[in-house]
mmCIF file with all atom_site columns, C-alpha atoms in Angstrom:
data_model
loop_
_atom_site.group_PDB
_atom_site.id
_atom_site.type_symbol
_atom_site.label_atom_id
_atom_site.label_alt_id
_atom_site.label_comp_id
_atom_site.label_asym_id
_atom_site.label_entity_id
_atom_site.label_seq_id
_atom_site.pdbx_PDB_ins_code
_atom_site.Cartn_x
_atom_site.Cartn_y
_atom_site.Cartn_z
_atom_site.occupancy
_atom_site.B_iso_or_equiv
_atom_site.pdbx_formal_charge
_atom_site.auth_seq_id
_atom_site.auth_comp_id
_atom_site.auth_asym_id
_atom_site.auth_atom_id
_atom_site.pdbx_PDB_model_num
ATOM 1   C CA . MET A 1 1   ? -2.799 -31.233 -2.937  1.00 72.00 ? 1   MET A CA 1
ATOM 2   C CA . SER A 1 2   ? -0.243 -32.800 -4.979  1.00 74.00 ? 2   SER A CA 1
ATOM 3   C CA . LEU A 1 3   ? 3.995  -32.463 -4.374  1.00 70.00 ? 3   LEU A CA 1
ATOM 4   C CA . ASP A 1 4   ? 3.802  -31.453 -8.437  1.00 74.00 ? 4   ASP A CA 1
ATOM 5   C CA . LEU A 1 5   ? 1.222  -29.097 -7.881  1.00 73.00 ? 5   LEU A CA 1
ATOM 6   C CA . ALA A 1 6   ? 2.724  -27.808 -4.734  1.00 69.00 ? 6   ALA A CA 1
ATOM 7   C CA . LEU A 1 7   ? 6.117  -27.956 -6.508  1.00 66.00 ? 7   LEU A CA 1
ATOM 8   C CA . ALA A 1 8   ? 5.406  -25.881 -9.541  1.00 70.00 ? 8   ALA A CA 1
ATOM 9   C CA . LEU A 1 9   ? 3.905  -22.726 -7.830  1.00 67.00 ? 9   LEU A CA 1
ATOM 10  C CA . SER A 1 10  ? 5.698  -22.722 -5.415  1.00 65.00 ? 10  SER A CA 1
ATOM 11  C CA . SER A 1 11  ? 8.697  -21.875 -8.073  1.00 66.00 ? 11  SER A CA 1
ATOM 12  C CA . ALA A 1 12  ? 5.746  -20.128 -10.669 1.00 67.00 ? 12  ALA A CA 1
ATOM 13  C CA . LYS A 1 13  ? 7.775  -16.969 -12.436 1.00 66.00 ? 13  LYS A CA 1
ATOM 14  C CA . PRO A 1 14  ? 7.165  -13.881 -14.551 1.00 61.00 ? 14  PRO A CA 1
ATOM 15  C CA . ALA A 1 15  ? 7.852  -14.289 -18.053 1.00 63.00 ? 15  ALA A CA 1
ATOM 16  C CA . GLY A 1 16  ? 11.064 -12.523 -19.452 1.00 65.00 ? 16  GLY A CA 1
ATOM 17  C CA . LYS A 1 17  ? 13.919 -12.842 -17.790 1.00 67.00 ? 17  LYS A CA 1
ATOM 18  C CA . ARG A 1 18  ? 15.198 -11.374 -14.710 1.00 64.00 ? 18  ARG A CA 1
ATOM 19  C CA . PRO A 1 19  ? 16.321 -8.037  -14.223 1.00 69.00 ? 19  PRO A CA 1
ATOM 20  C CA . TYR A 1 20  ? 19.682 -7.717  -12.648 1.00 60.00 ? 20  TYR A CA 1
ATOM 21  C CA . PHE A 1 21  ? 21.291 -5.066  -10.150 1.00 71.00 ? 21  PHE A CA 1
ATOM 22  C CA . MET A 1 22  ? 24.160 -6.408  -8.492  1.00 75.00 ? 22  MET A CA 1
ATOM 23  C CA . ASP A 1 23  ? 26.814 -8.547  -9.745  1.00 83.00 ? 23  ASP A CA 1
ATOM 24  C CA . PRO A 1 24  ? 24.292 -11.912 -11.170 1.00 82.00 ? 24  PRO A CA 1
ATOM 25  C CA . GLU A 1 25  ? 25.610 -14.757 -8.455  1.00 84.00 ? 25  GLU A CA 1
ATOM 26  C CA . VAL A 1 26  ? 25.738 -12.112 -5.577  1.00 87.00 ? 26  VAL A CA 1
ATOM 27  C CA . GLU A 1 27  ? 22.558 -11.175 -6.902  1.00 87.00 ? 27  GLU A CA 1
ATOM 28  C CA . ARG A 1 28  ? 21.136 -14.539 -6.456  1.00 86.00 ? 28  ARG A CA 1
ATOM 29  C CA . VAL A 1 29  ? 23.138 -15.763 -3.613  1.00 87.00 ? 29  VAL A CA 1
ATOM 30  C CA . LEU A 1 30  ? 20.855 -12.410 -1.377  1.00 88.00 ? 30  LEU A CA 1
ATOM 31  C CA . ASN A 1 31  ? 17.345 -14.266 -3.034  1.00 87.00 ? 31  ASN A CA 1
ATOM 32  C CA . ILE A 1 32  ? 18.149 -16.619 -1.271  1.00 86.00 ? 32  ILE A CA 1
ATOM 33  C CA . LEU A 1 33  ? 19.244 -14.933 1.655   1.00 89.00 ? 33  LEU A CA 1
ATOM 34  C CA . MET A 1 34  ? 15.997 -13.297 1.616   1.00 90.00 ? 34  MET A CA 1
ATOM 35  C CA . ALA A 1 35  ? 13.784 -15.691 0.298   1.00 88.00 ? 35  ALA A CA 1
ATOM 36  C CA . THR A 1 36  ? 14.459 -16.830 4.137   1.00 87.00 ? 36  THR A CA 1
ATOM 37  C CA . VAL A 1 37  ? 14.643 -15.046 6.442   1.00 91.00 ? 37  VAL A CA 1
ATOM 38  C CA . GLN A 1 38  ? 11.366 -14.036 4.800   1.00 93.00 ? 38  GLN A CA 1
ATOM 39  C CA . GLU A 1 39  ? 10.430 -17.724 6.026   1.00 89.00 ? 39  GLU A CA 1
ATOM 40  C CA . LEU A 1 40  ? 11.930 -18.145 8.903   1.00 93.00 ? 40  LEU A CA 1
ATOM 41  C CA . ALA A 1 41  ? 10.446 -14.338 10.690  1.00 95.00 ? 41  ALA A CA 1
ATOM 42  C CA . VAL A 1 42  ? 7.305  -15.591 9.741   1.00 95.00 ? 42  VAL A CA 1
ATOM 43  C CA . THR A 1 43  ? 7.421  -18.944 11.201  1.00 95.00 ? 43  THR A CA 1
ATOM 44  C CA . ARG A 1 44  ? 8.832  -17.690 13.826  1.00 95.00 ? 44  ARG A CA 1
ATOM 45  C CA . GLU A 1 45  ? 6.325  -15.383 14.836  1.00 97.00 ? 45  GLU A CA 1
ATOM 46  C CA . ARG A 1 46  ? 3.465  -17.902 14.208  1.00 96.00 ? 46  ARG A CA 1
ATOM 47  C CA . LEU A 1 47  ? 4.736  -20.227 16.253  1.00 95.00 ? 47  LEU A CA 1
ATOM 48  C CA . ASP A 1 48  ? 5.542  -17.394 19.505  1.00 95.00 ? 48  ASP A CA 1
ATOM 49  C CA . THR A 1 49  ? 2.371  -16.816 18.581  1.00 96.00 ? 49  THR A CA 1
ATOM 50  C CA . VAL A 1 50  ? 0.924  -20.188 18.533  1.00 94.00 ? 50  VAL A CA 1
ATOM 51  C CA . GLU A 1 51  ? 3.508  -21.754 21.979  1.00 94.00 ? 51  GLU A CA 1
ATOM 52  C CA . ARG A 1 52  ? 1.774  -18.596 23.657  1.00 94.00 ? 52  ARG A CA 1
ATOM 53  C CA . LEU A 1 53  ? -1.703 -19.358 23.460  1.00 96.00 ? 53  LEU A CA 1
ATOM 54  C CA . LEU A 1 54  ? -1.382 -22.616 24.091  1.00 95.00 ? 54  LEU A CA 1
ATOM 55  C CA . GLU A 1 55  ? 0.527  -22.033 27.495  1.00 94.00 ? 55  GLU A CA 1
ATOM 56  C CA . ALA A 1 56  ? -1.627 -19.525 28.516  1.00 95.00 ? 56  ALA A CA 1
ATOM 57  C CA . LYS A 1 57  ? -4.511 -21.450 28.020  1.00 96.00 ? 57  LYS A CA 1
ATOM 58  C CA . GLY A 1 58  ? -3.595 -24.735 29.697  1.00 95.00 ? 58  GLY A CA 1
ATOM 59  C CA . VAL A 1 59  ? -3.551 -26.877 27.126  1.00 96.00 ? 59  VAL A CA 1
ATOM 60  C CA . VAL A 1 60  ? 0.707  -27.743 26.585  1.00 95.00 ? 60  VAL A CA 1
ATOM 61  C CA . ALA A 1 61  ? 3.966  -26.360 27.692  1.00 93.00 ? 61  ALA A CA 1
ATOM 62  C CA . ARG A 1 62  ? 6.604  -24.829 26.327  1.00 90.00 ? 62  ARG A CA 1
ATOM 63  C CA . SER A 1 63  ? 8.762  -27.832 27.934  1.00 91.00 ? 63  SER A CA 1
ATOM 64  C CA . GLU A 1 64  ? 5.672  -30.352 26.353  1.00 93.00 ? 64  GLU A CA 1
ATOM 65  C CA . ILE A 1 65  ? 6.739  -28.608 22.831  1.00 91.00 ? 65  ILE A CA 1
ATOM 66  C CA . GLU A 1 66  ? 10.142 -29.398 23.779  1.00 90.00 ? 66  GLU A CA 1
ATOM 67  C CA . ARG A 1 67  ? 10.590 -32.742 24.113  1.00 94.00 ? 67  ARG A CA 1
ATOM 68  C CA . PHE A 1 68  ? 7.691  -34.173 21.246  1.00 94.00 ? 68  PHE A CA 1
ATOM 69  C CA . GLU A 1 69  ? 8.696  -36.576 18.699  1.00 95.00 ? 69  GLU A CA 1
ATOM 70  C CA . PRO A 1 70  ? 6.821  -36.783 15.353  1.00 96.00 ? 70  PRO A CA 1
ATOM 71  C CA . THR A 1 71  ? 5.038  -40.080 14.493  1.00 97.00 ? 71  THR A CA 1
ATOM 72  C CA . LYS A 1 72  ? 6.195  -42.019 11.172  1.00 97.00 ? 72  LYS A CA 1
ATOM 73  C CA . ASP A 1 73  ? 3.199  -39.868 9.231   1.00 97.00 ? 73  ASP A CA 1
ATOM 74  C CA . GLN A 1 74  ? 4.542  -37.091 11.056  1.00 97.00 ? 74  GLN A CA 1
ATOM 75  C CA . ALA A 1 75  ? 7.786  -36.620 9.907   1.00 97.00 ? 75  ALA A CA 1
ATOM 76  C CA . ALA A 1 76  ? 6.666  -37.533 6.241   1.00 97.00 ? 76  ALA A CA 1
ATOM 77  C CA . GLU A 1 77  ? 4.230  -34.814 5.825   1.00 97.00 ? 77  GLU A CA 1
ATOM 78  C CA . ARG A 1 78  ? 7.064  -32.338 7.573   1.00 96.00 ? 78  ARG A CA 1
ATOM 79  C CA . GLY A 1 79  ? 8.685  -33.923 5.037   1.00 96.00 ? 79  GLY A CA 1
ATOM 80  C CA . LEU A 1 80  ? 6.876  -33.411 2.325   1.00 96.00 ? 80  LEU A CA 1
ATOM 81  C CA . TRP A 1 81  ? 7.319  -28.920 3.096   1.00 93.00 ? 81  TRP A CA 1
ATOM 82  C CA . MET A 1 82  ? 10.600 -29.434 3.774   1.00 93.00 ? 82  MET A CA 1
ATOM 83  C CA . GLN A 1 83  ? 11.055 -30.137 0.320   1.00 93.00 ? 83  GLN A CA 1
ATOM 84  C CA . GLU A 1 84  ? 8.089  -27.607 -1.197  1.00 92.00 ? 84  GLU A CA 1
ATOM 85  C CA . TYR A 1 85  ? 10.424 -25.155 1.482   1.00 86.00 ? 85  TYR A CA 1
ATOM 86  C CA . LEU A 1 86  ? 13.497 -26.114 -0.376  1.00 88.00 ? 86  LEU A CA 1
ATOM 87  C CA . THR A 1 87  ? 11.715 -25.141 -3.920  1.00 88.00 ? 87  THR A CA 1
ATOM 88  C CA . ARG A 1 88  ? 10.048 -22.094 -2.177  1.00 84.00 ? 88  ARG A CA 1
ATOM 89  C CA . VAL A 1 89  ? 13.870 -20.505 -1.581  1.00 79.00 ? 89  VAL A CA 1
ATOM 90  C CA . LEU A 1 90  ? 15.814 -21.889 -4.038  1.00 84.00 ? 90  LEU A CA 1
ATOM 91  C CA . ARG A 1 91  ? 13.279 -20.890 -7.102  1.00 84.00 ? 91  ARG A CA 1
ATOM 92  C CA . THR A 1 92  ? 15.705 -18.418 -8.471  1.00 79.00 ? 92  THR A CA 1
ATOM 93  C CA . LEU A 1 93  ? 18.458 -21.476 -9.440  1.00 81.00 ? 93  LEU A CA 1
ATOM 94  C CA . GLN A 1 94  ? 16.093 -23.679 -10.922 1.00 82.00 ? 94  GLN A CA 1
ATOM 95  C CA . GLN A 1 95  ? 14.327 -19.978 -13.317 1.00 83.00 ? 95  GLN A CA 1
ATOM 96  C CA . GLU A 1 96  ? 17.788 -19.142 -14.293 1.00 80.00 ? 96  GLU A CA 1
ATOM 97  C CA . ALA A 1 97  ? 18.372 -23.035 -15.388 1.00 81.00 ? 97  ALA A CA 1
ATOM 98  C CA . GLU A 1 98  ? 15.486 -22.738 -17.407 1.00 81.00 ? 98  GLU A CA 1
ATOM 99  C CA . ALA A 1 99  ? 16.180 -19.518 -18.664 1.00 78.00 ? 99  ALA A CA 1
ATOM 100 C CA . MET A 1 100 ? 19.369 -20.952 -20.948 1.00 78.00 ? 100 MET A CA 1
ATOM 101 C CA . GLN A 1 101 ? 17.345 -23.846 -21.871 1.00 80.00 ? 101 GLN A CA 1
ATOM 102 C CA . THR A 1 102 ? 15.253 -20.786 -22.937 1.00 76.00 ? 102 THR A CA 1
ATOM 103 C CA . LYS A 1 103 ? 17.228 -19.008 -25.632 1.00 68.00 ? 103 LYS A CA 1
ATOM 104 C CA . ASP A 1 104 ? 14.467 -16.673 -26.782 1.00 69.00 ? 104 ASP A CA 1
ATOM 105 C CA . ASP A 1 105 ? 13.544 -15.433 -23.703 1.00 65.00 ? 105 ASP A CA 1
ATOM 106 C CA . LEU A 1 106 ? 13.683 -11.182 -23.562 1.00 65.00 ? 106 LEU A CA 1
ATOM 107 C CA . ALA A 1 107 ? 14.821 -9.204  -19.845 1.00 68.00 ? 107 ALA A CA 1
ATOM 108 C CA . SER A 1 108 ? 11.793 -6.509  -19.567 1.00 70.00 ? 108 SER A CA 1
ATOM 109 C CA . GLU A 1 109 ? 14.838 -4.242  -20.328 1.00 73.00 ? 109 GLU A CA 1
ATOM 110 C CA . GLU A 1 110 ? 14.862 -5.863  -23.677 1.00 74.00 ? 110 GLU A CA 1
ATOM 111 C CA . VAL A 1 111 ? 11.875 -5.708  -24.506 1.00 73.00 ? 111 VAL A CA 1
ATOM 112 C CA . ALA A 1 112 ? 11.345 -2.035  -23.283 1.00 76.00 ? 112 ALA A CA 1
ATOM 113 C CA . VAL A 1 113 ? 14.144 -0.992  -25.968 1.00 77.00 ? 113 VAL A CA 1
ATOM 114 C CA . GLU A 1 114 ? 12.739 -3.376  -28.293 1.00 75.00 ? 114 GLU A CA 1
ATOM 115 C CA . VAL A 1 115 ? 8.788  -1.424  -28.313 1.00 77.00 ? 115 VAL A CA 1
ATOM 116 C CA . SER A 1 116 ? 10.300 2.280   -28.230 1.00 78.00 ? 116 SER A CA 1
ATOM 117 C CA . LYS A 1 117 ? 12.629 1.013   -31.462 1.00 79.00 ? 117 LYS A CA 1
ATOM 118 C CA . ALA A 1 118 ? 9.114  0.138   -33.259 1.00 74.00 ? 118 ALA A CA 1
ATOM 119 C CA . ASP A 1 119 ? 7.351  3.535   -31.453 1.00 70.00 ? 119 ASP A CA 1
ATOM 120 C CA . ALA A 1 120 ? 9.426  5.615   -33.643 1.00 65.00 ? 120 ALA A CA 1
#
């Protein structure tokens, strides 16, 4: 998968303006925090599983994992992953910046009001 495609997919957004239930600035920070929390929780759970399986099968001890140093290629792959990760975590900020450029985009509440007016 190319970097451009990966970044585009990781920042996809639904149509319309984002609805806010709290102060937009507070909600923005909360969205970023929750995306980070979700990513970290899944990663820690999977990492714990892999480390336990490897150690139980005698493949690698956890102390070896602590001493590991990546090659240049491995470090580059990790760098690409980090860019994709940050794009997902900061998706809210990117989408809001895009929304500021699209003035005609309606929020879901605005669409509901327009539909109800048309039905009346």
